[in-house]
CSV table of C-alpha atoms in Angstrom, one decimal:
chain,number,residue,atom,x,y,z
A,108,MET,CA,16.0,12.5,14.8
A,109,ILE,CA,19.2,14.2,15.9
A,110,ILE,CA,20.0,17.8,15.2
A,111,TRP,CA,23.7,18.1,15.7
A,112,LEU,CA,25.0,21.7,16.2
A,113,ASN,CA,28.7,21.9,15.4
A,114,GLY,CA,31.0,24.8,15.2
A,115,THR,CA,33.9,26.2,17.2
A,116,PHE,CA,33.8,26.7,20.9
A,117,GLY,CA,31.9,29.8,21.8
A,118,ALA,CA,29.9,30.0,18.5
A,119,GLY,CA,26.6,29.9,20.4
A,120,LYS,CA,25.7,26.2,20.0
A,121,THR,CA,24.4,25.8,23.6
A,122,THR,CA,22.3,28.9,23.5
A,123,ALA,CA,20.9,28.1,20.1
A,124,SER,CA,20.1,24.5,21.2
A,125,LYS,CA,18.0,25.8,24.1
A,126,GLU,CA,16.1,28.0,21.7
A,127,LEU,CA,15.7,25.2,19.2
A,128,SER,CA,14.4,22.7,21.7
A,129,ALA,CA,11.7,25.2,22.7
A,130,LEU,CA,10.5,25.5,19.1
A,131,LEU,CA,10.3,21.8,18.4
A,132,PRO,CA,7.8,19.5,19.9
A,133,GLU,CA,9.3,16.7,22.0
A,134,ALA,CA,12.8,18.0,21.6
A,135,ARG,CA,15.5,17.6,24.3
A,136,VAL,CA,19.0,18.9,24.5
A,137,PHE,CA,21.6,16.2,25.0
A,138,ASP,CA,24.9,17.7,26.1
A,139,SER,CA,27.3,15.0,25.0
A,140,GLU,CA,30.1,16.6,27.0
A,141,THR,CA,28.7,15.0,30.0
A,142,VAL,CA,29.8,11.6,28.6
A,143,GLY,CA,33.3,13.0,28.5
A,144,TYR,CA,33.1,14.2,32.0
A,145,MET,CA,31.9,10.8,33.1
A,146,LEU,CA,34.8,9.1,31.3
A,147,ARG,CA,37.4,11.4,32.9
A,148,HIS,CA,36.8,9.5,36.2
A,149,VAL,CA,37.2,6.1,34.6
A,150,LEU,CA,40.0,6.9,32.1
A,151,ASN,CA,42.0,9.4,34.1
A,152,THR,CA,45.1,7.3,33.6
A,153,VAL,CA,44.8,7.3,29.8
A,154,PRO,CA,46.3,10.7,28.8
A,155,VAL,CA,44.5,12.7,26.0
A,156,LYS,CA,44.3,16.4,25.1
A,157,ASP,CA,40.6,16.1,24.6
A,158,PHE,CA,38.1,13.5,25.8
A,159,GLN,CA,36.9,13.2,22.2
A,160,ASP,CA,40.2,11.4,21.6
A,161,TRP,CA,39.0,8.5,23.6
A,162,PRO,CA,37.2,6.0,21.3
A,163,PRO,CA,34.7,5.2,24.1
A,164,TRP,CA,33.5,8.8,24.1
A,165,ARG,CA,32.4,8.6,20.5
A,166,ALA,CA,30.8,5.1,20.9
A,167,LEU,CA,29.0,6.1,24.1
A,168,VAL,CA,27.6,9.3,22.6
A,169,VAL,CA,26.1,7.2,19.8
A,170,GLU,CA,24.8,4.6,22.2
A,171,THR,CA,23.5,7.1,24.7
A,172,ALA,CA,21.6,9.1,22.0
A,173,SER,CA,20.2,5.9,20.6
A,174,GLN,CA,19.0,4.7,24.0
A,175,VAL,CA,17.5,8.0,24.9
A,176,LEU,CA,15.6,8.2,21.6
A,177,ASP,CA,14.4,4.6,22.0
A,178,PHE,CA,13.1,5.5,25.5
A,179,VAL,CA,11.4,8.8,24.9
A,180,GLY,CA,11.3,9.4,21.1
A,181,GLY,CA,11.2,12.9,19.7
A,182,THR,CA,14.3,14.8,18.7
A,183,LEU,CA,17.7,15.2,20.4
A,184,VAL,CA,19.5,18.5,19.9
A,185,ILE,CA,23.2,17.9,20.4
A,186,PRO,CA,25.4,21.1,20.7
A,187,GLN,CA,28.9,19.7,20.4
A,188,SER,CA,32.0,20.8,18.6
A,189,VAL,CA,33.6,18.0,16.7
A,190,LEU,CA,36.6,19.3,14.8
A,191,VAL,CA,38.2,16.0,13.8
A,192,GLU,CA,36.7,14.6,10.6
A,193,GLN,CA,37.4,11.0,11.6
A,194,TYR,CA,35.5,11.4,14.9
A,195,TRP,CA,32.5,13.0,13.1
A,196,GLY,CA,32.6,10.1,10.6
A,197,GLU,CA,32.5,7.5,13.5
A,198,ILE,CA,29.6,9.3,15.2
A,199,ARG,CA,27.6,9.8,12.0
A,200,THR,CA,28.1,6.2,10.9
A,201,GLY,CA,27.1,4.9,14.3
A,202,LEU,CA,23.9,6.9,14.3
A,203,GLU,CA,23.1,5.9,10.8
A,204,LYS,CA,23.6,2.2,11.7
A,205,ALA,CA,21.2,2.7,14.6
A,206,GLY,CA,18.7,4.0,12.1
A,207,ILE,CA,18.7,7.6,13.5
A,208,PRO,CA,18.3,10.4,11.0
A,209,VAL,CA,20.9,13.2,11.6
A,210,ARG,CA,20.7,16.8,10.5
A,211,HIS,CA,24.2,18.3,10.9
A,212,PHE,CA,24.5,22.1,11.2
A,213,VAL,CA,27.6,24.2,11.6
A,214,LEU,CA,27.1,27.6,13.4
A,215,HIS,CA,29.7,29.8,11.8
A,216,THR,CA,30.8,33.4,12.2
A,217,ASP,CA,33.8,35.4,11.1
A,218,PRO,CA,36.8,35.2,13.4
A,219,GLU,CA,36.5,38.8,14.6
A,220,THR,CA,32.9,38.4,15.7
A,221,LEU,CA,33.7,35.1,17.3
A,222,ALA,CA,36.6,36.5,19.2
A,223,GLN,CA,34.3,39.4,20.4
A,224,ARG,CA,31.6,36.9,21.5
A,225,ILE,CA,34.1,34.9,23.4
A,226,GLU,CA,35.7,37.9,25.1
A,227,SER,CA,32.3,39.2,26.2
A,228,ASP,CA,30.9,35.9,27.4
A,229,THR,CA,30.0,36.1,31.1
A,230,VAL,CA,29.2,32.4,31.5
A,231,GLU,CA,32.2,30.5,30.3
A,232,THR,CA,34.8,33.0,31.5
A,233,GLY,CA,37.3,30.3,32.7
A,234,ALA,CA,37.5,28.8,29.2
A,235,ARG,CA,38.0,32.1,27.4
A,236,GLN,CA,41.6,31.6,26.3
A,237,TRP,CA,41.1,27.9,25.5
A,238,ARG,CA,38.2,28.9,23.2
A,239,LEU,CA,40.3,31.5,21.5
A,240,ASP,CA,43.1,29.1,21.0
A,241,HIS,CA,40.8,26.7,19.1
A,242,ILE,CA,39.7,29.1,16.4
A,243,PRO,CA,42.6,28.0,14.1
A,244,ARG,CA,41.6,24.3,14.5
A,245,TYR,CA,38.0,25.2,13.7
A,246,GLN,CA,39.1,27.2,10.6
A,247,SER,CA,41.1,24.2,9.4
A,248,ALA,CA,38.1,21.9,10.0
A,249,LEU,CA,35.7,24.1,8.0
A,250,THR,CA,36.8,22.4,4.7
A,251,TRP,CA,35.3,19.0,5.7
A,252,MET,CA,32.5,20.6,7.7
A,253,ARG,CA,31.2,22.4,4.6
A,254,ARG,CA,30.9,19.0,2.9
A,255,GLU,CA,29.3,17.3,5.9
A,256,ALA,CA,26.9,19.9,7.2
A,257,GLU,CA,24.7,22.8,6.5
A,258,VAL,CA,26.6,26.0,7.5
A,259,ILE,CA,24.6,28.8,9.0
A,260,ASP,CA,26.3,32.2,9.2
A,261,THR,CA,25.4,33.5,12.6
A,262,THR,CA,27.3,36.7,12.4
A,263,HIS,CA,24.2,38.9,12.3
A,264,LEU,CA,21.7,36.4,13.8
A,265,SER,CA,20.4,36.1,17.3
A,266,PRO,CA,20.1,32.6,18.9
A,267,THR,CA,16.4,32.8,18.3
A,268,GLN,CA,16.9,33.5,14.6
A,269,VAL,CA,19.4,30.7,14.4
A,270,ALA,CA,16.9,28.3,15.9
A,271,LYS,CA,14.2,29.5,13.5
A,272,THR,CA,16.5,29.0,10.5
A,273,ILE,CA,17.3,25.4,11.6
A,274,THR,CA,13.6,24.7,12.2
A,275,ALA,CA,12.7,26.0,8.7
A,276,SER,CA,15.5,23.8,7.2
A,277,ILE,CA,14.4,20.6,8.8
A,278,ARG,CA,10.7,21.0,7.9
C-alpha cells in the first residue's frame, strides 16, 4: 500500500510521514523528490519550472515505488506535494495499473496558520519565500484535491495527531 501525503509546501507532510511510519509496521518513507534531484543531472538541458513537469519524474516515481514494494513489501509513505491534477492522475493511474492500493491524504491548514508555520520553520529556511509563493497554487488545487483525497485539517493538530488520524482512517 501507498499512503500519499499531499498538501502545500510547508504543511507538515515530511514530519507527519516520519510519525506515521513509526506507527505502522513495515512502513517506510519514500521521498519522491529524490527522483527529481536525480533527473536534474540528466535533464538539465530540458528547462522546466518544477521537476514534476518532466514526464519521466512521474513515471519513475511510480516505477520506483512499485519496485521498492515488490522488493520489501509493507507500506510506503510518500510525502509529496502534487498540485497539478493531470500529474496526480498519471501517478494514481500508474500505481493502480501496478496493483498498488493508494490512500491519498491532503494535509490542510488555513493560509494564516500555514504562513506562520513556514515563517517559523528552522529547517527549510532557504525555501521560505518559495513556499509562501505556492500557497495560491495550492488554494487553486484544493478543488480537485477534495475530490481525490481525504482532507485532514491540521490547523490544531500536532504531527503525531495527524499520523494517528491517518492510521485510524486506513484501518
